[in-house]
JSON list of C-alpha atoms in Angstrom, two decimals:
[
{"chain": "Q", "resi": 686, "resn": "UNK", "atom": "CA", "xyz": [-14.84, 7.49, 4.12]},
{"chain": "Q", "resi": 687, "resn": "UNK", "atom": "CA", "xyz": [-13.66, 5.24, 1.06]},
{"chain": "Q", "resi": 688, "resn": "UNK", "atom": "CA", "xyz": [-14.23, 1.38, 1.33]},
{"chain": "Q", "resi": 689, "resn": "UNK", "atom": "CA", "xyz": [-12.45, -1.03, -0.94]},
{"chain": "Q", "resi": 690, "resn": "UNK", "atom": "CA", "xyz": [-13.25, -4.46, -2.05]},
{"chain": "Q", "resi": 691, "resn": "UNK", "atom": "CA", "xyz": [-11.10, -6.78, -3.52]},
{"chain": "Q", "resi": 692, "resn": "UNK", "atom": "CA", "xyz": [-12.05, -10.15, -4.81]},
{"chain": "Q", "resi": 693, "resn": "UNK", "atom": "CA", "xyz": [-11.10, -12.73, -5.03]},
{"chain": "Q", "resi": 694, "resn": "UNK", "atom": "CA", "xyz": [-9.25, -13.13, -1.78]},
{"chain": "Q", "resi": 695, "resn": "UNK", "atom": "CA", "xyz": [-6.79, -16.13, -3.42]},
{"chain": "Q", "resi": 696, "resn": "UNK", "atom": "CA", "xyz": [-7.34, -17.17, -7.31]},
{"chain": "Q", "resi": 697, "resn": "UNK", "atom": "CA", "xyz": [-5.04, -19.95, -8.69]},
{"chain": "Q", "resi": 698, "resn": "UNK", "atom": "CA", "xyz": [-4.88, -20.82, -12.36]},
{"chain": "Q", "resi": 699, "resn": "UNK", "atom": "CA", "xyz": [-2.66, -22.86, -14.73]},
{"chain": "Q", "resi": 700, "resn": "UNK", "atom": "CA", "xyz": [0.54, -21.28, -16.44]},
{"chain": "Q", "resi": 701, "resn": "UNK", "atom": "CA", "xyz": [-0.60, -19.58, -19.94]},
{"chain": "Q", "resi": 702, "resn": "UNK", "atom": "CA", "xyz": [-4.21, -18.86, -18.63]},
{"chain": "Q", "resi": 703, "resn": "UNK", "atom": "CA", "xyz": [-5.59, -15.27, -17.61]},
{"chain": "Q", "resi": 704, "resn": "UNK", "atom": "CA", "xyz": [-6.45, -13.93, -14.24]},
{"chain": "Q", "resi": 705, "resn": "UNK", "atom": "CA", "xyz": [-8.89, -11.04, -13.22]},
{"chain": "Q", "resi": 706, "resn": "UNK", "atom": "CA", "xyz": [-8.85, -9.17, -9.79]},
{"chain": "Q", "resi": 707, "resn": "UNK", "atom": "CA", "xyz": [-11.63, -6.77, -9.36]},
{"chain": "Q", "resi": 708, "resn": "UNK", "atom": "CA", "xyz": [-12.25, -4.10, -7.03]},
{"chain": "Q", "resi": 709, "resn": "UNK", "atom": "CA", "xyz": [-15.14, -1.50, -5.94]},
{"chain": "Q", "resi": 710, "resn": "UNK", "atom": "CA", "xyz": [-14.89, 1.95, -4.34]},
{"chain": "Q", "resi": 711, "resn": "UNK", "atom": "CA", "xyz": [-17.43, 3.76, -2.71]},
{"chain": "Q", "resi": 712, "resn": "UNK", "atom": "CA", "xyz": [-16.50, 7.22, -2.75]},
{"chain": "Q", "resi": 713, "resn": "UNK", "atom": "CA", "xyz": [-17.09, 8.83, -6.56]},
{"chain": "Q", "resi": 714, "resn": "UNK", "atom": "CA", "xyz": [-14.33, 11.52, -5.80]},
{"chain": "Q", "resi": 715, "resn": "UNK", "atom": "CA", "xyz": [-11.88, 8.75, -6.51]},
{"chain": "Q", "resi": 716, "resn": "UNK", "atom": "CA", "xyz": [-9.77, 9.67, -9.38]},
{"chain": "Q", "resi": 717, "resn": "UNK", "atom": "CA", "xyz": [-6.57, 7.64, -9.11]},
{"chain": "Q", "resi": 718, "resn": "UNK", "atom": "CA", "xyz": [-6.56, 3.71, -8.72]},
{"chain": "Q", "resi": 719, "resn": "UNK", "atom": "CA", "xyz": [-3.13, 1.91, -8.15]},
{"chain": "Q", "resi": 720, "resn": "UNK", "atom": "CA", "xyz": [-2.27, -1.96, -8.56]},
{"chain": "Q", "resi": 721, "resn": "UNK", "atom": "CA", "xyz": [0.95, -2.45, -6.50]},
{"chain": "Q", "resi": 722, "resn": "UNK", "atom": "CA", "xyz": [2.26, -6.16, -6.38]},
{"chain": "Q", "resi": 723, "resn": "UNK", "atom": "CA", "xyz": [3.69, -7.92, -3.16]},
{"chain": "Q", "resi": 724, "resn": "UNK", "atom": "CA", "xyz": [6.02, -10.98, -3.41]},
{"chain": "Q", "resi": 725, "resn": "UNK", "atom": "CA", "xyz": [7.09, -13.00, 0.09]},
{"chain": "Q", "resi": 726, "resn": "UNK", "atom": "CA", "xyz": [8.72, -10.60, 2.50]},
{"chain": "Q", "resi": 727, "resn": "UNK", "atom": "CA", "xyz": [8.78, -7.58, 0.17]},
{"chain": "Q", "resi": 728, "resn": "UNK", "atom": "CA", "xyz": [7.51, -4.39, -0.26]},
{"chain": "Q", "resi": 729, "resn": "UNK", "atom": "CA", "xyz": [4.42, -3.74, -2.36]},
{"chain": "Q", "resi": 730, "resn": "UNK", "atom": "CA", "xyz": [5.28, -2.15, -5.88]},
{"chain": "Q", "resi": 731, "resn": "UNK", "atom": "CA", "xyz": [3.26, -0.37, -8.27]},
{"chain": "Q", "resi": 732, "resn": "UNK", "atom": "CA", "xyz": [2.69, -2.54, -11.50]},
{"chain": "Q", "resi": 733, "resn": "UNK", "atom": "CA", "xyz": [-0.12, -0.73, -12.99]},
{"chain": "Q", "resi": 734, "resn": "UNK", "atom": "CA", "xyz": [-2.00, 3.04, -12.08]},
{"chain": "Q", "resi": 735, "resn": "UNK", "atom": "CA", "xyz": [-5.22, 4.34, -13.90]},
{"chain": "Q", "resi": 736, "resn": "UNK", "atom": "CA", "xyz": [-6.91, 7.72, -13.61]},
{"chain": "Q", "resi": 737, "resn": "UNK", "atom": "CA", "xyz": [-10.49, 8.49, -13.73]},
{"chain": "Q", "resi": 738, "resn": "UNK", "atom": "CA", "xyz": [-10.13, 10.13, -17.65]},
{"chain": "Q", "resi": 739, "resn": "UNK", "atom": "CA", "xyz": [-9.07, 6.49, -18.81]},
{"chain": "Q", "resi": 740, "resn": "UNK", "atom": "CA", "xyz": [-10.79, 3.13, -19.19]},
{"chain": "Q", "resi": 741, "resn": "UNK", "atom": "CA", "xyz": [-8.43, 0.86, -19.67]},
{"chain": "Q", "resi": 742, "resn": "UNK", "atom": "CA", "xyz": [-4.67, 1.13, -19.53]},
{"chain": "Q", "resi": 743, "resn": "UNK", "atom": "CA", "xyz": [-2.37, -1.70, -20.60]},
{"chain": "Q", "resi": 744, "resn": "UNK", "atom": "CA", "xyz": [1.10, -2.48, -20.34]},
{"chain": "Q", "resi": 745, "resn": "UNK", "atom": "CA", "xyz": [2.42, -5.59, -21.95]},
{"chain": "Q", "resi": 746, "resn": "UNK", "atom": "CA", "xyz": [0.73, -8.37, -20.37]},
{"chain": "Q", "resi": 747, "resn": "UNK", "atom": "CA", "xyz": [-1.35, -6.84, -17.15]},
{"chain": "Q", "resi": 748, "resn": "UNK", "atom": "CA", "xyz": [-4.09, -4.02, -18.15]},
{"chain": "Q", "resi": 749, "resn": "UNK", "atom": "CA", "xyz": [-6.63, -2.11, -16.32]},
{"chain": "Q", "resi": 750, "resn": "UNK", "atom": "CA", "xyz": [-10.00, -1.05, -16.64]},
{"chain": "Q", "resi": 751, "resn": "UNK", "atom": "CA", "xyz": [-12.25, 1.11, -14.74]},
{"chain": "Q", "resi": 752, "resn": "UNK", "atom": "CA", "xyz": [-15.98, 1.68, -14.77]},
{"chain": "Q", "resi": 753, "resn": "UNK", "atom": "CA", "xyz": [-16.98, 4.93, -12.96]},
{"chain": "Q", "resi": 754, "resn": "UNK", "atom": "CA", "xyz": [-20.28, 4.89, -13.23]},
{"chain": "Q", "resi": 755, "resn": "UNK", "atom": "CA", "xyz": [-20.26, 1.22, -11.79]},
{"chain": "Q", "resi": 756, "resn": "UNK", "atom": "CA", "xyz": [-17.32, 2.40, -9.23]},
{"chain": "Q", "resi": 757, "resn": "UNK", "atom": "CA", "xyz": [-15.05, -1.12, -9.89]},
{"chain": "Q", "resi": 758, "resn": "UNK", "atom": "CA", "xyz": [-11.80, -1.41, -11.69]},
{"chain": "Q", "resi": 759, "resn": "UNK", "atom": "CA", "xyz": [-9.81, -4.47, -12.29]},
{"chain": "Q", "resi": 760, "resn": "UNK", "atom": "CA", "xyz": [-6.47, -6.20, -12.84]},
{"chain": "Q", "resi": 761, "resn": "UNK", "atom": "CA", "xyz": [-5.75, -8.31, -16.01]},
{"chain": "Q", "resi": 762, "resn": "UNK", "atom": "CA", "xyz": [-2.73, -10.37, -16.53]},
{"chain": "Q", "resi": 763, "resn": "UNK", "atom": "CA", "xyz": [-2.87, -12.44, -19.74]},
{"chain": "Q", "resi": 764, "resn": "UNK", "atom": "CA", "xyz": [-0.24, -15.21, -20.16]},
{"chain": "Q", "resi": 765, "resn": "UNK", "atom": "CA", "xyz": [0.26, -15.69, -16.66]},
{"chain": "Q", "resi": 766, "resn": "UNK", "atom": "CA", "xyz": [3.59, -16.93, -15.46]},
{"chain": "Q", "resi": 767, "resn": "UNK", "atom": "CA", "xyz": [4.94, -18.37, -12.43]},
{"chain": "Q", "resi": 768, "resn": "UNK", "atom": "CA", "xyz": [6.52, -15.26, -11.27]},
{"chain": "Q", "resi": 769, "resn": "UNK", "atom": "CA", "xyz": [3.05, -13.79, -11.46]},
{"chain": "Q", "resi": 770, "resn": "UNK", "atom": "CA", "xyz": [2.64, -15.75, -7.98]},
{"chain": "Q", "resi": 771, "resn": "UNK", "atom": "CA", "xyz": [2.36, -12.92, -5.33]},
{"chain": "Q", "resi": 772, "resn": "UNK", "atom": "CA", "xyz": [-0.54, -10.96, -3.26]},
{"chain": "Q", "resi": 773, "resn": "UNK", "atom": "CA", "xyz": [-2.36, -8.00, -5.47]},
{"chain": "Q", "resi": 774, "resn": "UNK", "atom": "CA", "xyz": [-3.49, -4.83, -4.17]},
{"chain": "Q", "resi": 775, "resn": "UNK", "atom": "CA", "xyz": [-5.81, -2.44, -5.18]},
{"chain": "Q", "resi": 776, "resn": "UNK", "atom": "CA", "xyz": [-6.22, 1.04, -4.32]},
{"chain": "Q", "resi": 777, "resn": "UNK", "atom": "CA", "xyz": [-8.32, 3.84, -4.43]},
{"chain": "Q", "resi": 778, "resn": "UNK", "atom": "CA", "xyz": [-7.23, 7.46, -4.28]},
{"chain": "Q", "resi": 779, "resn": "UNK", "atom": "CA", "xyz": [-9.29, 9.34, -1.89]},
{"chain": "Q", "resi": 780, "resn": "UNK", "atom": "CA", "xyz": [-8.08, 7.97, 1.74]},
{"chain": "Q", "resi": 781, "resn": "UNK", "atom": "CA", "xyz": [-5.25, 5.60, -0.08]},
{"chain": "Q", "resi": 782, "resn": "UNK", "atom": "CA", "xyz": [-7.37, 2.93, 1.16]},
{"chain": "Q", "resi": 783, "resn": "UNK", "atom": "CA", "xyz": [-6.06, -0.39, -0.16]},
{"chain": "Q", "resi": 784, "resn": "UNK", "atom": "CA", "xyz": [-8.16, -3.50, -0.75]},
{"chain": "Q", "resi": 785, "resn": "UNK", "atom": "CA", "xyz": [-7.13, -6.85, 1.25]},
{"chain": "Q", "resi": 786, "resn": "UNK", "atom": "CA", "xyz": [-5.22, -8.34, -1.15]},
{"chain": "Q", "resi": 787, "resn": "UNK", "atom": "CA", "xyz": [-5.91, -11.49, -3.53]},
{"chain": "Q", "resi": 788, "resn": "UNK", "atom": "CA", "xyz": [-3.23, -14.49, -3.70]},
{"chain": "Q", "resi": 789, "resn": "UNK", "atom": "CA", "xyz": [-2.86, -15.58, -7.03]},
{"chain": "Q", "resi": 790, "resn": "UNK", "atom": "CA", "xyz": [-0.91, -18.96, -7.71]},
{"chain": "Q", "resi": 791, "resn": "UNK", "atom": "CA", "xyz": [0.31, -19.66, -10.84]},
{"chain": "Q", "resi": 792, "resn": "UNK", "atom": "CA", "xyz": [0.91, -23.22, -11.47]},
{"chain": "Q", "resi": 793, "resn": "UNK", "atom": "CA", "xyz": [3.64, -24.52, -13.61]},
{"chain": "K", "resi": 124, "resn": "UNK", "atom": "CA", "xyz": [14.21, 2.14, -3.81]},
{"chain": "K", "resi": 125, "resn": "UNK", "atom": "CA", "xyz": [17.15, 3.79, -1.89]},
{"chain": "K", "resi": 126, "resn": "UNK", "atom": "CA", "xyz": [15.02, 6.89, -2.48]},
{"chain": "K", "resi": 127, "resn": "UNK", "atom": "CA", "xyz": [12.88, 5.84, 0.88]},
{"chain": "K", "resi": 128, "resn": "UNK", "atom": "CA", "xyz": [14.51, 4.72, 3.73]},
{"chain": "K", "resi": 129, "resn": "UNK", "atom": "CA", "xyz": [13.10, 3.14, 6.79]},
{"chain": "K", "resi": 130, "resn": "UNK", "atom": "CA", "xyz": [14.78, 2.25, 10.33]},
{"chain": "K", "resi": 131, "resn": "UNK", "atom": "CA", "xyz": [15.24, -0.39, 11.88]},
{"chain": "K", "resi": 132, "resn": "UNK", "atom": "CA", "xyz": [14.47, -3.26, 10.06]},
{"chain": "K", "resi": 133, "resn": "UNK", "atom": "CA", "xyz": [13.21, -5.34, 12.84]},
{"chain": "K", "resi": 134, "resn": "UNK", "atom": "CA", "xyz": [12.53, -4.59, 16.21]},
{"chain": "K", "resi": 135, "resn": "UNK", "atom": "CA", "xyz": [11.43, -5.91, 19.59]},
{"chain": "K", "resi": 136, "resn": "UNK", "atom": "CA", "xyz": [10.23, -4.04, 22.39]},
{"chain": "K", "resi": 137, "resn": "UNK", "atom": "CA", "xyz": [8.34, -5.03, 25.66]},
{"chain": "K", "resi": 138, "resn": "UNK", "atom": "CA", "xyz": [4.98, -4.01, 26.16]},
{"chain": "K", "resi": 139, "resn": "UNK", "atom": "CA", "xyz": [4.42, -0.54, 27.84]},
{"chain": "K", "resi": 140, "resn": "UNK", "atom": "CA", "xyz": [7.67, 1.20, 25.98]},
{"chain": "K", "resi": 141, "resn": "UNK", "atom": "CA", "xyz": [7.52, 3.72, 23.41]},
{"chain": "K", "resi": 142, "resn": "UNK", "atom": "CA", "xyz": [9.14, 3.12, 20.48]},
{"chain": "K", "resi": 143, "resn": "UNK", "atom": "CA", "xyz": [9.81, 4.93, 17.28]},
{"chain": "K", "resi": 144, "resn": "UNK", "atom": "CA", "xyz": [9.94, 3.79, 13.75]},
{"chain": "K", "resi": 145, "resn": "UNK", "atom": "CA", "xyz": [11.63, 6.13, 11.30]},
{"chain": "K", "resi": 146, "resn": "UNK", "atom": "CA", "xyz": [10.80, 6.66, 8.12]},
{"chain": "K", "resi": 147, "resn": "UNK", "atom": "CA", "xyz": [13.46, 9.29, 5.69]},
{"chain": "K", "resi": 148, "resn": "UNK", "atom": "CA", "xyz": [12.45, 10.06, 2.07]},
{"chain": "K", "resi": 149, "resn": "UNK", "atom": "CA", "xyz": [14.95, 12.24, -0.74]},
{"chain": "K", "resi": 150, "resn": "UNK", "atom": "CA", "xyz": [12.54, 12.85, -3.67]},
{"chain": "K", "resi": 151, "resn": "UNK", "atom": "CA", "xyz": [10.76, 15.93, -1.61]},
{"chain": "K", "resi": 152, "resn": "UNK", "atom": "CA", "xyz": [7.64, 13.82, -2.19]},
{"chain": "K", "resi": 153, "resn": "UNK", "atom": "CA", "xyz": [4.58, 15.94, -0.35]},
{"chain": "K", "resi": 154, "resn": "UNK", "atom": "CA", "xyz": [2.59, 13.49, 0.74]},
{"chain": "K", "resi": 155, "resn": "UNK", "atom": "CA", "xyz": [3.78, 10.30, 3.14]},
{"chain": "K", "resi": 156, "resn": "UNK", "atom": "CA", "xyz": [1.93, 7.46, 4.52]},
{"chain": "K", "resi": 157, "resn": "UNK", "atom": "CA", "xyz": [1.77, 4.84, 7.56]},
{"chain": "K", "resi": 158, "resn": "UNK", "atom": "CA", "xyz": [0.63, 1.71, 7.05]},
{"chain": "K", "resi": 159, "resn": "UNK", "atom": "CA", "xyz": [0.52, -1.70, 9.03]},
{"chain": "K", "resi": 160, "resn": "UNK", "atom": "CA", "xyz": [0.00, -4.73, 7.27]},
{"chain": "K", "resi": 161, "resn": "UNK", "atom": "CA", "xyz": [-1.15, -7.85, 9.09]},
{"chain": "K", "resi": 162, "resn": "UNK", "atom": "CA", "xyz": [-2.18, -10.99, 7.56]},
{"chain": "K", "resi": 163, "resn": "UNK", "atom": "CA", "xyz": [-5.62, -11.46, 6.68]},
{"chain": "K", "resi": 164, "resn": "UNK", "atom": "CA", "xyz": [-5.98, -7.24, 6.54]},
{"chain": "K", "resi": 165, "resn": "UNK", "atom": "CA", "xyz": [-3.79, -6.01, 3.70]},
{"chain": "K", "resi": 166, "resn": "UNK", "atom": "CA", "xyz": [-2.44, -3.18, 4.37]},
{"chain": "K", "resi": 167, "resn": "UNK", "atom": "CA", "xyz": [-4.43, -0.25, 6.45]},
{"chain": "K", "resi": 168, "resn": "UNK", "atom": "CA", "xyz": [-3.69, 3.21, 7.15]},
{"chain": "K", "resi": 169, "resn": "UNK", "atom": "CA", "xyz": [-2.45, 4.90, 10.14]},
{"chain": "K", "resi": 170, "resn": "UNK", "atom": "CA", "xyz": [-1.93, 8.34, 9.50]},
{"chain": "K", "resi": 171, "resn": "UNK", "atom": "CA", "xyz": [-0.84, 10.65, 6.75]},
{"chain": "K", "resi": 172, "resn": "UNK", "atom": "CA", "xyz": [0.99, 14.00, 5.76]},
{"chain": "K", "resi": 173, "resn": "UNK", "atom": "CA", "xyz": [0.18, 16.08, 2.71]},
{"chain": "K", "resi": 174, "resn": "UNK", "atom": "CA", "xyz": [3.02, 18.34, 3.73]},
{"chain": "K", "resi": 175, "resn": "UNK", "atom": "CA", "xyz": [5.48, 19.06, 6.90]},
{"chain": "K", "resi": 176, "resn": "UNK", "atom": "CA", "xyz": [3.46, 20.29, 9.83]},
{"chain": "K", "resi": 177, "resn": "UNK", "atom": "CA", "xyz": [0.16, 18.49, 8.21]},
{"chain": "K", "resi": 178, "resn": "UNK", "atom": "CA", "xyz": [-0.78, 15.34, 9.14]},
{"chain": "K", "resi": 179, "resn": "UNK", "atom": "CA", "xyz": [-4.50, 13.55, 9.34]},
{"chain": "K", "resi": 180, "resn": "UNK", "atom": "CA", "xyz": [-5.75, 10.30, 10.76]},
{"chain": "K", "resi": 181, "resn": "UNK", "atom": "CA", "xyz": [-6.06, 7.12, 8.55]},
{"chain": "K", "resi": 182, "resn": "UNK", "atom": "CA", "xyz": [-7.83, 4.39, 9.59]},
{"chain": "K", "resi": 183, "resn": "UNK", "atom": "CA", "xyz": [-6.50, 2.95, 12.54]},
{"chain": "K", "resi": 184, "resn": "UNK", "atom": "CA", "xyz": [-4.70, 6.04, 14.18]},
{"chain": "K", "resi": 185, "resn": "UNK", "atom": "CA", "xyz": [-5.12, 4.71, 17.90]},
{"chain": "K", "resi": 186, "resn": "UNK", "atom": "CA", "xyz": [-1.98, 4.00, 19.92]},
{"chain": "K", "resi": 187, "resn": "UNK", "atom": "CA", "xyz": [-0.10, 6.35, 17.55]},
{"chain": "K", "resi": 188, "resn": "UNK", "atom": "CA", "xyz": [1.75, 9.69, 16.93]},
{"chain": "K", "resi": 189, "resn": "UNK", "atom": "CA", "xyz": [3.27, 10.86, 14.03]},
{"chain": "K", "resi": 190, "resn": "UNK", "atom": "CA", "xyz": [5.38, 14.56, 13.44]},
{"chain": "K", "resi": 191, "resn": "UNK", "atom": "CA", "xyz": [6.54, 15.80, 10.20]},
{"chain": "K", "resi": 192, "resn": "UNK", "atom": "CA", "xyz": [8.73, 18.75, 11.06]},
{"chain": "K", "resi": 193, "resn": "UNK", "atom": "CA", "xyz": [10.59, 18.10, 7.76]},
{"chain": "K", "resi": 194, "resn": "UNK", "atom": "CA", "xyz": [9.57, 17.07, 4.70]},
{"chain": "K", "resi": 195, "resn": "UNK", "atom": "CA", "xyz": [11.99, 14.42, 3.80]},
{"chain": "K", "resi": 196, "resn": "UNK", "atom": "CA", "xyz": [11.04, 12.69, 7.33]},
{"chain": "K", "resi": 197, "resn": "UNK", "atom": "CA", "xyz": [7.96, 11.54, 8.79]},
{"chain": "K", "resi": 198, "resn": "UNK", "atom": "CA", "xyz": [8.71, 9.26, 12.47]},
{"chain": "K", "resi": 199, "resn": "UNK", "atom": "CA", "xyz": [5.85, 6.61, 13.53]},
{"chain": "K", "resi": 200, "resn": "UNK", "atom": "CA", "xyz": [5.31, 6.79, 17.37]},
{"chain": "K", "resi": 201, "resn": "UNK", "atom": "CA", "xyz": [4.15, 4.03, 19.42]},
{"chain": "K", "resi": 202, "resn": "UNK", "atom": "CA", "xyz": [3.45, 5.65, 22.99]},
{"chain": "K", "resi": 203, "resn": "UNK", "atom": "CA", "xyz": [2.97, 2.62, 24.99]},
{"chain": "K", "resi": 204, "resn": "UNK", "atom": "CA", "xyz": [3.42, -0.25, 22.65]},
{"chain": "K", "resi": 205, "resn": "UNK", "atom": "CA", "xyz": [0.88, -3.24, 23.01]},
{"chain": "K", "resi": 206, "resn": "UNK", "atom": "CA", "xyz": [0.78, -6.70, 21.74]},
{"chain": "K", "resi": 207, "resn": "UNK", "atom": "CA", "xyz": [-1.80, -6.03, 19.07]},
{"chain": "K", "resi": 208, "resn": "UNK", "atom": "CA", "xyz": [0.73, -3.58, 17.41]},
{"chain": "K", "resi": 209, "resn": "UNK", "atom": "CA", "xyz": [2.92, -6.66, 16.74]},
{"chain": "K", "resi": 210, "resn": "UNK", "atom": "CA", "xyz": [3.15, -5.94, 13.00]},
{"chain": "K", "resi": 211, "resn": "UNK", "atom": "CA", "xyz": [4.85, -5.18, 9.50]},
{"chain": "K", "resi": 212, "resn": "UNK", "atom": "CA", "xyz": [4.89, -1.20, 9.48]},
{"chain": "K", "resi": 213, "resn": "UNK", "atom": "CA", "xyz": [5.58, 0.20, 5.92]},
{"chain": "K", "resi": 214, "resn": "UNK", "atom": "CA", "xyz": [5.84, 4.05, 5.50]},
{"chain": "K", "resi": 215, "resn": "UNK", "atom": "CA", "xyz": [5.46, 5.57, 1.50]},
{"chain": "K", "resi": 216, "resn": "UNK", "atom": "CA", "xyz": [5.67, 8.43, -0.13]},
{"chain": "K", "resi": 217, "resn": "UNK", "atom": "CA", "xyz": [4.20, 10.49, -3.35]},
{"chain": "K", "resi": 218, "resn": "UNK", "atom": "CA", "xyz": [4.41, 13.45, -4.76]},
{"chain": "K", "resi": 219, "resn": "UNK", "atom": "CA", "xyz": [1.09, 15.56, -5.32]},
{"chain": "K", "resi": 220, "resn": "UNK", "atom": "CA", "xyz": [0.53, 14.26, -8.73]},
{"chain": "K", "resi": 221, "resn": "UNK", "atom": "CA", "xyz": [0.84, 10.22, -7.86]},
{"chain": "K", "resi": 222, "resn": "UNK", "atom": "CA", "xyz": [3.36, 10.03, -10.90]},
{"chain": "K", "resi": 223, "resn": "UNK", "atom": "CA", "xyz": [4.32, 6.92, -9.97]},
{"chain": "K", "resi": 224, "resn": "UNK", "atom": "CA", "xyz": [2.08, 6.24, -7.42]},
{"chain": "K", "resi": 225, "resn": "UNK", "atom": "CA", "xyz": [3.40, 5.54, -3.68]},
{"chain": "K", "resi": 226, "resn": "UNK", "atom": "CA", "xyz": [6.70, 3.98, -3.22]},
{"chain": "K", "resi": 227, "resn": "UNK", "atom": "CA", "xyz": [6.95, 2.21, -0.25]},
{"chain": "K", "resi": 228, "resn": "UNK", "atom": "CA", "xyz": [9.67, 1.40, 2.02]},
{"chain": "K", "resi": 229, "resn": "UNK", "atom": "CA", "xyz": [11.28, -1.65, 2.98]},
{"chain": "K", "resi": 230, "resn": "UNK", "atom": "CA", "xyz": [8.95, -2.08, 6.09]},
{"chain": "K", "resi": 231, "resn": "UNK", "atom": "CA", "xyz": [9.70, -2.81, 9.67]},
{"chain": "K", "resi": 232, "resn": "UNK", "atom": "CA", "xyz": [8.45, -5.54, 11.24]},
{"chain": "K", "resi": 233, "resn": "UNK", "atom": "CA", "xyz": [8.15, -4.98, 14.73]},
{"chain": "K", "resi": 234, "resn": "UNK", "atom": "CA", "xyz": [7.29, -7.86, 17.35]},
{"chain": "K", "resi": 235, "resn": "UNK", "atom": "CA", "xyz": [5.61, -6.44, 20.62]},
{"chain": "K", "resi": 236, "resn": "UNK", "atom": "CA", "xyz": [6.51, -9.13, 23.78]}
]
């Protein structure tokens, strides 16, 4: 069945700087791949979605790109802010298997 | 989004009880998921529907049942409930195309004593 990795498992940077969550897949059926964002004691939310016809998708300050061939996608957020702070998830379409998350901290 | 429901909030049963967790969608999405989320595992899948009267096994499907005799609901089963099913349950939905992806529910977080 599908496996997804996520990395990092917590990032923290400074307000203003980028952060980059990556994740692979292993099955090449794949063709939808989902960022959802979770804050404290809510439910995840879709932020971002790319399909295996697109490499890169952006909107406003977060983008996504996938490489097929390579099987990974990631998450870009430019000009992080503190309400960035929350846990990331990936996905990948074939099971709607979900990576473990990655904690990003955004210090002010 | 009011659009997917889930019920109760919280819970606490003893161990050995069954207990159901409801889950009641109004977009006619086809497809609707189970997952637990624990921390340190994200969140994995326990079983799934791609339509009423479908449903498959996700990833950790042991110690539950699901039914989906309508599409707008989809009820989480725990036969006999055991301490390692102390967890957040969220259930989400989509429709066929993944327009906008799977919206989750509010979750339940039930605590097995």
């Amino acid at each position: 069945g599908e496996n997804v990795e996520q990395h990092p498992s917590t990032l923290s940077v400074q307000e203003g700087d980028s952060a980059v969550i990556k994740c692979t897949y292993s099955d090449s059926a794949s063709n939808y791949f989902p960022w959802y964002k979770q804050e404290l004691g809510k439910r995840p939310q879709l932020i971002i979605d790319i399909r295996s016809n697109v490499g890169e998708k952006k909107d406003q300050r977060i983008a996504v790109t996938l490489n097929k061939t390579a099987k990974h996608f990631s998450l870009h957020i430019t000009e992080t802010q503190p309400e960035d702070s929350a846990v990331y998830f990936c996905a990948a379409s074939s099971a709607t298997r979900f990576g473990a998350g990655t904690r990003l901290t955004v210090k002010p | 989004d009011a659009g997917i429901t889930q019920s109760p909030r919280y819970k606490i049963t003893e161990t050995g009880r069954q207990v159901t967790l409801m889950c009641h969608q109004t977009w006619s999405h086809s497809y609707m998921f189970w997952y637990r989320q624990d921390l340190g595992h994200g969140l994995r899948l326990i079983y799934y529907s791609a339509a009423a009267d479908i449903t498959d096994k996700g990833e950790v499907p042991d110690g539950y049942v699901v039914s989906r005799s309508k599409t707008e609901n989809f009820p989480l089963t725990l036969e006999s409930a055991t301490r390692s099913q102390t967890s957040v349950y969220f259930c989400a939905s989509s429709n066929l195309d993944r327009i906008y992806g799977y919206t989750f529910g509010s979750g339940t977080r039930l605590t097995v004593v």
